[in-house]
Amino acid sequence: MTDHAFKVEDPYLWPFWEAASERRLTVQHCRACGAHQFYPRPFCLSCEGRDLDWVDVAGTGEVYSVTTVRIPVSDLLPPPYQVALVTLDAGPRLLAGIDGPPCRIGDRVRLVWREREDAPPFPAFERVTP
Ligand SMILES: [Zn+2]
């Protein structure tokens, strides 16, 4: 694990943030059935197998659901801003912020990294204009 001042309490997330520090998006992969999953777990949600590894996936997907946050919850995130549940082309859904123009359900999006001090960059998405 890279030595970040940023501390991740959940060890299941260490590989995710390690990859993020190299601007790679990684999700769990089941060697038994081939399913991908995120949030990481000690077993496969599809077959309950425990032979899991991590694989890099393309940061492309589609907006499954989206909302606009209008109430301040953090000094780092002045409202309004969008948060979306994105279905990655690899299968799993990821909850992340939307950068750039607003998104709607069904929009194609691609991964962008939000840089942070003393922590790996945070995944976000931006709309892909056709
Ligand atoms: Zn499986």
Short mmCIF file of N, CA, C and O and ligand atoms in Angstrom, two decimals:
data_model
loop_
_atom_site.label_atom_id
_atom_site.label_comp_id
_atom_site.label_asym_id
_atom_site.label_seq_id
_atom_site.Cartn_x
_atom_site.Cartn_y
_atom_site.Cartn_z
N MET A 1 0.85 -1.19 0.00
CA MET A 1 0.00 0.00 0.00
C MET A 1 0.88 1.24 0.00
O MET A 1 1.81 1.35 0.78
N THR A 2 0.59 2.13 -0.88
CA THR A 2 1.30 3.39 -0.92
C THR A 2 1.07 4.13 0.38
O THR A 2 -0.01 4.08 0.95
N ASP A 3 2.08 4.83 0.85
CA ASP A 3 1.95 5.52 2.13
C ASP A 3 1.31 6.88 1.94
O ASP A 3 1.97 7.87 1.69
N HIS A 4 -0.01 6.91 2.04
CA HIS A 4 -0.75 8.16 1.94
C HIS A 4 -1.11 8.64 3.34
O HIS A 4 -1.34 7.84 4.24
N ALA A 5 -1.17 9.93 3.51
CA ALA A 5 -1.70 10.46 4.75
C ALA A 5 -3.17 10.06 4.86
O ALA A 5 -3.73 9.90 5.94
N PHE A 6 -3.78 9.89 3.69
CA PHE A 6 -5.16 9.44 3.60
C PHE A 6 -5.27 8.03 4.18
O PHE A 6 -4.50 7.15 3.86
N LYS A 7 -6.21 7.83 5.08
CA LYS A 7 -6.34 6.53 5.72
C LYS A 7 -7.68 5.89 5.34
O LYS A 7 -8.73 6.51 5.48
N VAL A 8 -7.59 4.68 4.82
CA VAL A 8 -8.79 3.93 4.48
C VAL A 8 -8.99 2.86 5.54
O VAL A 8 -8.14 1.99 5.73
N GLU A 9 -10.10 2.94 6.25
CA GLU A 9 -10.34 2.01 7.35
C GLU A 9 -10.68 0.61 6.85
O GLU A 9 -10.33 -0.38 7.48
N ASP A 10 -11.39 0.53 5.72
CA ASP A 10 -11.86 -0.76 5.24
C ASP A 10 -10.78 -1.42 4.38
O ASP A 10 -10.52 -0.97 3.26
N PRO A 11 -10.14 -2.50 4.85
CA PRO A 11 -9.06 -3.11 4.06
C PRO A 11 -9.53 -3.65 2.71
O PRO A 11 -8.72 -3.77 1.79
N TYR A 12 -10.82 -3.94 2.58
CA TYR A 12 -11.30 -4.41 1.28
C TYR A 12 -11.16 -3.32 0.22
O TYR A 12 -11.16 -3.61 -0.96
N LEU A 13 -11.07 -2.06 0.64
CA LEU A 13 -10.95 -0.96 -0.32
C LEU A 13 -9.50 -0.60 -0.65
O LEU A 13 -9.26 0.20 -1.54
N TRP A 14 -8.54 -1.17 0.05
CA TRP A 14 -7.14 -0.80 -0.19
C TRP A 14 -6.75 -0.96 -1.65
O TRP A 14 -6.13 -0.07 -2.23
N PRO A 15 -7.07 -2.11 -2.29
CA PRO A 15 -6.66 -2.24 -3.71
C PRO A 15 -7.31 -1.17 -4.60
O PRO A 15 -6.69 -0.71 -5.57
N PHE A 16 -8.53 -0.77 -4.28
CA PHE A 16 -9.21 0.25 -5.07
C PHE A 16 -8.45 1.57 -5.00
O PHE A 16 -8.17 2.20 -6.03
N TRP A 17 -8.08 1.99 -3.78
CA TRP A 17 -7.40 3.28 -3.63
C TRP A 17 -5.96 3.22 -4.10
O TRP A 17 -5.40 4.21 -4.56
N GLU A 18 -5.33 2.05 -3.96
CA GLU A 18 -3.98 1.87 -4.50
C GLU A 18 -4.00 2.09 -6.00
O GLU A 18 -3.17 2.81 -6.56
N ALA A 19 -4.97 1.50 -6.69
CA ALA A 19 -5.11 1.69 -8.14
C ALA A 19 -5.46 3.14 -8.46
O ALA A 19 -4.92 3.72 -9.41
N ALA A 20 -6.34 3.73 -7.66
CA ALA A 20 -6.75 5.12 -7.91
C ALA A 20 -5.54 6.05 -7.83
O ALA A 20 -5.45 7.02 -8.58
N SER A 21 -4.59 5.73 -6.93
CA SER A 21 -3.41 6.58 -6.81
C SER A 21 -2.60 6.57 -8.11
O SER A 21 -1.81 7.47 -8.35
N GLU A 22 -2.81 5.53 -8.93
CA GLU A 22 -2.17 5.44 -10.25
C GLU A 22 -3.17 5.75 -11.36
O GLU A 22 -2.94 5.42 -12.52
N ARG A 23 -4.29 6.33 -10.98
CA ARG A 23 -5.37 6.69 -11.92
C ARG A 23 -5.86 5.50 -12.74
O ARG A 23 -6.12 5.60 -13.93
N ARG A 24 -6.01 4.39 -12.05
CA ARG A 24 -6.62 3.20 -12.64
C ARG A 24 -7.89 2.89 -11.87
O ARG A 24 -7.91 2.98 -10.64
N LEU A 25 -8.95 2.53 -12.61
CA LEU A 25 -10.19 2.12 -11.98
C LEU A 25 -10.19 0.60 -11.91
O LEU A 25 -10.06 -0.07 -12.93
N THR A 26 -10.32 0.07 -10.71
CA THR A 26 -10.25 -1.37 -10.54
C THR A 26 -11.46 -1.84 -9.74
O THR A 26 -11.96 -1.13 -8.88
N VAL A 27 -11.94 -3.03 -10.09
CA VAL A 27 -13.08 -3.63 -9.38
C VAL A 27 -12.75 -5.09 -9.10
O VAL A 27 -11.85 -5.67 -9.72
N GLN A 28 -13.50 -5.68 -8.18
CA GLN A 28 -13.28 -7.10 -7.90
C GLN A 28 -13.79 -7.95 -9.06
O GLN A 28 -14.78 -7.62 -9.71
N HIS A 29 -13.08 -9.07 -9.28
CA HIS A 29 -13.42 -10.01 -10.35
C HIS A 29 -13.43 -11.42 -9.75
O HIS A 29 -12.52 -11.79 -9.02
N CYS A 30 -14.48 -12.17 -10.05
CA CYS A 30 -14.60 -13.55 -9.57
C CYS A 30 -13.94 -14.49 -10.56
O CYS A 30 -14.33 -14.54 -11.73
N ARG A 31 -12.95 -15.25 -10.10
CA ARG A 31 -12.26 -16.19 -10.99
C ARG A 31 -13.13 -17.40 -11.31
O ARG A 31 -12.88 -18.10 -12.28
N ALA A 32 -14.16 -17.66 -10.50
CA ALA A 32 -15.01 -18.82 -10.74
C ALA A 32 -16.04 -18.54 -11.82
O ALA A 32 -16.22 -19.34 -12.74
N CYS A 33 -16.74 -17.41 -11.74
CA CYS A 33 -17.84 -17.16 -12.68
C CYS A 33 -17.60 -15.95 -13.58
O CYS A 33 -18.37 -15.71 -14.50
N GLY A 34 -16.55 -15.19 -13.31
CA GLY A 34 -16.20 -14.06 -14.18
C GLY A 34 -16.91 -12.77 -13.87
O GLY A 34 -16.70 -11.76 -14.55
N ALA A 35 -17.78 -12.75 -12.85
CA ALA A 35 -18.52 -11.53 -12.52
C ALA A 35 -17.58 -10.46 -11.98
O ALA A 35 -16.56 -10.76 -11.37
N HIS A 36 -17.95 -9.21 -12.22
CA HIS A 36 -17.27 -8.07 -11.62
C HIS A 36 -18.18 -7.50 -10.54
O HIS A 36 -19.41 -7.53 -10.69
N GLN A 37 -17.60 -6.97 -9.49
CA GLN A 37 -18.43 -6.34 -8.46
C GLN A 37 -17.72 -5.19 -7.79
O GLN A 37 -16.50 -5.13 -7.70
N PHE A 38 -18.52 -4.25 -7.36
CA PHE A 38 -18.10 -3.12 -6.54
C PHE A 38 -19.36 -2.66 -5.81
O PHE A 38 -20.41 -2.56 -6.43
N TYR A 39 -19.32 -2.43 -4.63
CA TYR A 39 -18.38 -2.40 -3.56
C TYR A 39 -17.74 -3.77 -3.30
O TYR A 39 -18.44 -4.77 -3.42
N PRO A 40 -16.43 -3.79 -2.94
CA PRO A 40 -15.78 -5.08 -2.72
C PRO A 40 -16.32 -5.84 -1.50
O PRO A 40 -16.74 -5.23 -0.52
N ARG A 41 -16.29 -7.15 -1.64
CA ARG A 41 -16.76 -8.02 -0.57
C ARG A 41 -15.85 -9.25 -0.49
O ARG A 41 -15.10 -9.52 -1.42
N PRO A 42 -15.95 -10.02 0.62
CA PRO A 42 -15.09 -11.21 0.74
C PRO A 42 -15.59 -12.38 -0.11
O PRO A 42 -14.97 -13.44 -0.13
N PHE A 43 -16.73 -12.23 -0.78
CA PHE A 43 -17.28 -13.31 -1.61
C PHE A 43 -17.95 -12.69 -2.83
O PHE A 43 -18.26 -11.50 -2.86
N CYS A 44 -18.19 -13.55 -3.83
CA CYS A 44 -18.83 -13.10 -5.07
C CYS A 44 -20.35 -13.03 -4.88
O CYS A 44 -20.97 -13.98 -4.39
N LEU A 45 -20.93 -11.92 -5.28
CA LEU A 45 -22.39 -11.77 -5.15
C LEU A 45 -23.14 -12.67 -6.12
O LEU A 45 -24.31 -12.98 -5.90
N SER A 46 -22.48 -13.09 -7.20
CA SER A 46 -23.17 -13.92 -8.20
C SER A 46 -23.15 -15.41 -7.84
O SER A 46 -24.16 -16.08 -8.00
N CYS A 47 -22.01 -15.92 -7.38
CA CYS A 47 -21.91 -17.37 -7.15
C CYS A 47 -21.44 -17.71 -5.74
O CYS A 47 -21.30 -18.89 -5.41
N GLU A 48 -21.21 -16.69 -4.92
CA GLU A 48 -20.75 -16.86 -3.53
C GLU A 48 -19.35 -17.46 -3.45
O GLU A 48 -18.92 -17.87 -2.37
N GLY A 49 -18.64 -17.52 -4.58
CA GLY A 49 -17.26 -18.00 -4.56
C GLY A 49 -16.37 -17.01 -3.81
O GLY A 49 -16.70 -15.84 -3.65
N ARG A 50 -15.24 -17.52 -3.35
CA ARG A 50 -14.33 -16.67 -2.58
C ARG A 50 -12.99 -16.44 -3.29
O ARG A 50 -12.08 -15.86 -2.71
N ASP A 51 -12.89 -16.92 -4.53
CA ASP A 51 -11.65 -16.75 -5.29
C ASP A 51 -11.75 -15.46 -6.11
O ASP A 51 -12.12 -15.48 -7.28
N LEU A 52 -11.46 -14.34 -5.45
CA LEU A 52 -11.62 -13.02 -6.07
C LEU A 52 -10.28 -12.36 -6.26
O LEU A 52 -9.37 -12.52 -5.46
N ASP A 53 -10.16 -11.63 -7.35
CA ASP A 53 -9.00 -10.78 -7.54
C ASP A 53 -9.50 -9.40 -8.01
O ASP A 53 -10.70 -9.15 -7.99
N TRP A 54 -8.58 -8.54 -8.39
CA TRP A 54 -8.94 -7.20 -8.84
C TRP A 54 -8.49 -7.03 -10.28
O TRP A 54 -7.40 -7.48 -10.65
N VAL A 55 -9.32 -6.41 -11.09
CA VAL A 55 -8.96 -6.15 -12.49
C VAL A 55 -9.27 -4.69 -12.82
O VAL A 55 -10.23 -4.11 -12.30
N ASP A 56 -8.45 -4.13 -13.68
CA ASP A 56 -8.72 -2.77 -14.16
C ASP A 56 -9.86 -2.82 -15.17
O ASP A 56 -9.96 -3.76 -15.96
N VAL A 57 -10.73 -1.82 -15.11
CA VAL A 57 -11.84 -1.73 -16.07
C VAL A 57 -11.82 -0.34 -16.69
O VAL A 57 -11.29 0.61 -16.12
N ALA A 58 -12.43 -0.27 -17.87
CA ALA A 58 -12.55 1.02 -18.54
C ALA A 58 -13.49 1.91 -17.72
O ALA A 58 -14.47 1.44 -17.16
N GLY A 59 -13.18 3.15 -17.64
CA GLY A 59 -14.01 4.09 -16.87
C GLY A 59 -15.15 4.64 -17.70
O GLY A 59 -15.44 5.83 -17.65
N THR A 60 -15.82 3.76 -18.44
CA THR A 60 -16.94 4.20 -19.26
C THR A 60 -18.21 3.51 -18.78
O THR A 60 -18.17 2.40 -18.26
N GLY A 61 -19.32 4.20 -18.95
CA GLY A 61 -20.58 3.62 -18.51
C GLY A 61 -21.75 4.51 -18.85
O GLY A 61 -21.64 5.42 -19.68
N GLU A 62 -22.86 4.23 -18.16
CA GLU A 62 -24.11 4.92 -18.44
C GLU A 62 -24.73 5.34 -17.11
O GLU A 62 -24.69 4.59 -16.13
N VAL A 63 -25.34 6.53 -17.10
CA VAL A 63 -25.99 7.03 -15.89
C VAL A 63 -27.26 6.21 -15.64
O VAL A 63 -28.18 6.19 -16.46
N TYR A 64 -27.28 5.52 -14.50
CA TYR A 64 -28.44 4.72 -14.10
C TYR A 64 -29.43 5.58 -13.32
O TYR A 64 -30.64 5.45 -13.48
N SER A 65 -28.89 6.48 -12.49
CA SER A 65 -29.72 7.38 -11.69
C SER A 65 -28.88 8.60 -11.37
O SER A 65 -27.67 8.51 -11.26
N VAL A 66 -29.53 9.74 -11.21
CA VAL A 66 -28.78 10.96 -10.92
C VAL A 66 -29.64 11.90 -10.09
O VAL A 66 -30.86 11.91 -10.23
N THR A 67 -28.98 12.64 -9.21
CA THR A 67 -29.70 13.63 -8.41
C THR A 67 -28.82 14.88 -8.28
O THR A 67 -27.61 14.82 -8.45
N THR A 68 -29.47 15.99 -8.00
CA THR A 68 -28.74 17.24 -7.75
C THR A 68 -28.80 17.55 -6.26
O THR A 68 -29.88 17.61 -5.69
N VAL A 69 -27.63 17.70 -5.66
CA VAL A 69 -27.55 18.03 -4.24
C VAL A 69 -27.59 19.54 -4.11
O VAL A 69 -26.78 20.24 -4.71
N ARG A 70 -28.54 20.05 -3.33
CA ARG A 70 -28.73 21.50 -3.18
C ARG A 70 -28.48 21.98 -1.76
O ARG A 70 -28.56 23.17 -1.49
N ILE A 71 -28.22 21.05 -0.86
CA ILE A 71 -27.99 21.40 0.55
C ILE A 71 -26.52 21.16 0.85
O ILE A 71 -25.99 20.07 0.54
N PRO A 72 -25.81 22.12 1.45
CA PRO A 72 -24.38 21.90 1.72
C PRO A 72 -24.17 20.81 2.76
O PRO A 72 -24.82 20.81 3.81
N VAL A 73 -23.29 19.86 2.43
CA VAL A 73 -22.96 18.80 3.37
C VAL A 73 -21.47 18.81 3.71
O VAL A 73 -21.05 18.15 4.64
N SER A 74 -20.68 19.58 2.93
CA SER A 74 -19.25 19.65 3.18
C SER A 74 -18.72 20.96 2.60
O SER A 74 -19.17 21.41 1.54
N ASP A 75 -17.75 21.55 3.27
CA ASP A 75 -17.12 22.77 2.75
C ASP A 75 -16.41 22.49 1.42
O ASP A 75 -16.19 23.41 0.63
N LEU A 76 -16.06 21.24 1.20
CA LEU A 76 -15.34 20.87 -0.02
C LEU A 76 -16.27 20.73 -1.23
O LEU A 76 -15.80 20.68 -2.36
N LEU A 77 -17.57 20.64 -0.96
CA LEU A 77 -18.54 20.42 -2.04
C LEU A 77 -19.64 21.47 -1.98
O LEU A 77 -20.74 21.20 -1.51
N PRO A 78 -19.37 22.68 -2.48
CA PRO A 78 -20.42 23.69 -2.46
C PRO A 78 -21.54 23.33 -3.45
O PRO A 78 -21.26 23.02 -4.61
N PRO A 79 -22.79 23.33 -3.00
CA PRO A 79 -23.91 23.00 -3.88
C PRO A 79 -24.20 24.14 -4.84
O PRO A 79 -23.77 25.27 -4.58
N PRO A 80 -24.93 23.90 -5.93
CA PRO A 80 -25.47 22.59 -6.30
C PRO A 80 -24.44 21.77 -7.08
O PRO A 80 -23.58 22.31 -7.75
N TYR A 81 -24.55 20.45 -6.97
CA TYR A 81 -23.73 19.54 -7.76
C TYR A 81 -24.51 18.24 -7.95
O TYR A 81 -25.44 17.95 -7.20
N GLN A 82 -24.09 17.49 -8.96
CA GLN A 82 -24.77 16.23 -9.25
C GLN A 82 -24.00 15.04 -8.72
O GLN A 82 -22.76 15.02 -8.74
N VAL A 83 -24.75 14.06 -8.26
CA VAL A 83 -24.21 12.76 -7.87
C VAL A 83 -24.98 11.72 -8.68
O VAL A 83 -26.21 11.79 -8.77
N ALA A 84 -24.25 10.78 -9.26
CA ALA A 84 -24.91 9.78 -10.12
C ALA A 84 -24.50 8.37 -9.74
O ALA A 84 -23.40 8.13 -9.25
N LEU A 85 -25.42 7.47 -9.96
CA LEU A 85 -25.13 6.05 -9.91
C LEU A 85 -24.86 5.64 -11.35
O LEU A 85 -25.75 5.73 -12.21
N VAL A 86 -23.61 5.24 -11.62
CA VAL A 86 -23.19 4.94 -12.98
C VAL A 86 -23.00 3.43 -13.13
O VAL A 86 -22.31 2.80 -12.33
N THR A 87 -23.64 2.86 -14.13
CA THR A 87 -23.42 1.46 -14.46
C THR A 87 -22.22 1.38 -15.39
O THR A 87 -22.27 1.84 -16.54
N LEU A 88 -21.12 0.86 -14.85
CA LEU A 88 -19.92 0.72 -15.67
C LEU A 88 -20.16 -0.30 -16.78
O LEU A 88 -20.94 -1.24 -16.61
N ASP A 89 -19.49 -0.13 -17.90
CA ASP A 89 -19.61 -1.11 -18.99
C ASP A 89 -19.18 -2.50 -18.51
O ASP A 89 -19.64 -3.52 -19.04
N ALA A 90 -18.32 -2.55 -17.49
CA ALA A 90 -17.88 -3.83 -16.92
C ALA A 90 -18.94 -4.46 -16.02
O ALA A 90 -18.78 -5.61 -15.60
N GLY A 91 -20.03 -3.72 -15.70
CA GLY A 91 -21.11 -4.31 -14.93
C GLY A 91 -21.45 -3.62 -13.62
O GLY A 91 -22.61 -3.27 -13.40
N PRO A 92 -20.47 -3.43 -12.71
CA PRO A 92 -20.83 -2.86 -11.41
C PRO A 92 -21.31 -1.42 -11.51
O PRO A 92 -21.01 -0.72 -12.50
N ARG A 93 -22.03 -0.98 -10.49
CA ARG A 93 -22.47 0.41 -10.40
C ARG A 93 -21.59 1.13 -9.38
O ARG A 93 -21.22 0.57 -8.35
N LEU A 94 -21.29 2.38 -9.71
CA LEU A 94 -20.42 3.20 -8.87
C LEU A 94 -21.14 4.51 -8.60
O LEU A 94 -21.67 5.13 -9.53
N LEU A 95 -21.18 4.93 -7.35
CA LEU A 95 -21.75 6.21 -6.98
C LEU A 95 -20.65 7.25 -7.03
O LEU A 95 -19.61 7.08 -6.39
N ALA A 96 -20.85 8.31 -7.80
CA ALA A 96 -19.77 9.29 -7.96
C ALA A 96 -20.36 10.63 -8.37
O ALA A 96 -21.49 10.73 -8.86
N GLY A 97 -19.55 11.66 -8.21
CA GLY A 97 -19.94 12.99 -8.63
C GLY A 97 -19.86 13.14 -10.13
O GLY A 97 -19.18 12.39 -10.81
N ILE A 98 -20.60 14.14 -10.63
CA ILE A 98 -20.58 14.47 -12.06
C ILE A 98 -19.87 15.80 -12.22
O ILE A 98 -20.23 16.79 -11.57
N ASP A 99 -18.88 15.83 -13.09
CA ASP A 99 -18.19 17.08 -13.42
C ASP A 99 -18.71 17.58 -14.77
O ASP A 99 -19.16 16.80 -15.60
N GLY A 100 -18.61 18.88 -14.97
CA GLY A 100 -19.00 19.46 -16.24
C GLY A 100 -20.50 19.61 -16.38
O GLY A 100 -21.21 19.72 -15.38
N PRO A 101 -21.00 19.58 -17.63
CA PRO A 101 -22.43 19.80 -17.87
C PRO A 101 -23.28 18.74 -17.15
O PRO A 101 -22.83 17.62 -16.97
N PRO A 102 -24.49 19.11 -16.75
CA PRO A 102 -25.37 18.17 -16.05
C PRO A 102 -25.66 16.92 -16.89
O PRO A 102 -25.68 16.97 -18.11
N CYS A 103 -25.88 15.82 -16.19
CA CYS A 103 -26.21 14.55 -16.83
C CYS A 103 -27.66 14.19 -16.59
O CYS A 103 -28.30 14.69 -15.66
N ARG A 104 -28.17 13.32 -17.45
CA ARG A 104 -29.50 12.75 -17.28
C ARG A 104 -29.38 11.23 -17.34
O ARG A 104 -28.39 10.70 -17.85
N ILE A 105 -30.41 10.56 -16.84
CA ILE A 105 -30.44 9.10 -16.89
C ILE A 105 -30.25 8.65 -18.34
O ILE A 105 -30.88 9.20 -19.25
N GLY A 106 -29.38 7.68 -18.52
CA GLY A 106 -29.13 7.13 -19.85
C GLY A 106 -27.94 7.76 -20.56
O GLY A 106 -27.49 7.23 -21.58
N ASP A 107 -27.45 8.89 -20.06
CA ASP A 107 -26.30 9.53 -20.70
C ASP A 107 -25.06 8.64 -20.59
O ASP A 107 -24.84 7.99 -19.57
N ARG A 108 -24.26 8.64 -21.64
CA ARG A 108 -22.96 7.98 -21.60
C ARG A 108 -21.99 8.89 -20.83
O ARG A 108 -21.99 10.12 -21.01
N VAL A 109 -21.17 8.28 -19.99
CA VAL A 109 -20.20 9.04 -19.19
C VAL A 109 -18.86 8.35 -19.24
O VAL A 109 -18.75 7.16 -19.56
N ARG A 110 -17.82 9.12 -18.90
CA ARG A 110 -16.48 8.56 -18.78
C ARG A 110 -15.85 9.07 -17.49
O ARG A 110 -16.17 10.16 -17.00
N LEU A 111 -14.92 8.28 -17.01
CA LEU A 111 -14.25 8.57 -15.74
C LEU A 111 -13.33 9.77 -15.86
O LEU A 111 -12.62 9.92 -16.86
N VAL A 112 -13.34 10.60 -14.84
CA VAL A 112 -12.33 11.65 -14.67
C VAL A 112 -11.86 11.54 -13.22
O VAL A 112 -12.56 11.00 -12.37
N TRP A 113 -10.67 12.00 -12.97
CA TRP A 113 -10.13 11.93 -11.59
C TRP A 113 -10.11 13.32 -10.98
O TRP A 113 -9.59 14.26 -11.58
N ARG A 114 -10.68 13.44 -9.79
CA ARG A 114 -10.61 14.70 -9.03
C ARG A 114 -9.38 14.64 -8.13
O ARG A 114 -9.32 13.81 -7.21
N GLU A 115 -8.43 15.51 -8.40
CA GLU A 115 -7.19 15.51 -7.61
C GLU A 115 -7.47 16.01 -6.20
O GLU A 115 -8.32 16.88 -5.98
N ARG A 116 -6.77 15.43 -5.24
CA ARG A 116 -6.87 15.83 -3.84
C ARG A 116 -5.47 15.89 -3.25
O ARG A 116 -4.57 15.20 -3.71
N GLU A 117 -5.33 16.71 -2.21
CA GLU A 117 -4.04 16.77 -1.52
C GLU A 117 -3.98 15.65 -0.50
O GLU A 117 -4.95 15.38 0.19
N ASP A 118 -2.83 15.00 -0.41
CA ASP A 118 -2.59 13.95 0.59
C ASP A 118 -3.56 12.79 0.52
O ASP A 118 -3.83 12.14 1.53
N ALA A 119 -4.09 12.53 -0.67
CA ALA A 119 -4.99 11.39 -0.84
C ALA A 119 -5.03 11.02 -2.31
O ALA A 119 -4.79 11.87 -3.17
N PRO A 120 -5.36 9.77 -2.60
CA PRO A 120 -5.50 9.40 -4.01
C PRO A 120 -6.61 10.22 -4.65
O PRO A 120 -7.53 10.66 -3.96
N PRO A 121 -6.54 10.41 -5.97
CA PRO A 121 -7.62 11.15 -6.62
C PRO A 121 -8.93 10.40 -6.48
O PRO A 121 -8.96 9.18 -6.34
N PHE A 122 -10.00 11.16 -6.52
CA PHE A 122 -11.33 10.61 -6.32
C PHE A 122 -12.00 10.41 -7.68
O PHE A 122 -11.95 11.29 -8.54
N PRO A 123 -12.64 9.24 -7.92
CA PRO A 123 -13.29 9.05 -9.22
C PRO A 123 -14.56 9.89 -9.35
O PRO A 123 -15.33 10.01 -8.40
N ALA A 124 -14.74 10.47 -10.51
CA ALA A 124 -15.96 11.19 -10.87
C ALA A 124 -16.22 10.88 -12.34
O ALA A 124 -15.43 10.17 -12.97
N PHE A 125 -17.32 11.39 -12.85
CA PHE A 125 -17.64 11.13 -14.25
C PHE A 125 -18.03 12.42 -14.95
O PHE A 125 -18.44 13.39 -14.31
N GLU A 126 -17.87 12.42 -16.26
CA GLU A 126 -18.35 13.53 -17.08
C GLU A 126 -19.08 12.95 -18.27
O GLU A 126 -18.78 11.85 -18.74
N ARG A 127 -20.07 13.73 -18.74
CA ARG A 127 -20.89 13.29 -19.86
C ARG A 127 -20.06 13.22 -21.13
O ARG A 127 -19.23 14.09 -21.39
N VAL A 128 -20.30 12.18 -21.90
CA VAL A 128 -19.68 12.05 -23.21
C VAL A 128 -20.66 12.60 -24.22
O VAL A 128 -21.78 12.11 -24.34
N THR A 129 -20.24 13.63 -24.92
CA THR A 129 -21.14 14.20 -25.93
C THR A 129 -20.96 13.44 -27.23
O THR A 129 -19.83 13.27 -27.70
N PRO A 130 -22.06 12.94 -27.79
CA PRO A 130 -21.96 12.13 -29.01
C PRO A 130 -21.48 12.93 -30.20
O PRO A 130 -21.52 14.11 -30.23
ZN ZN B 1 -18.65 -15.65 -8.96
#
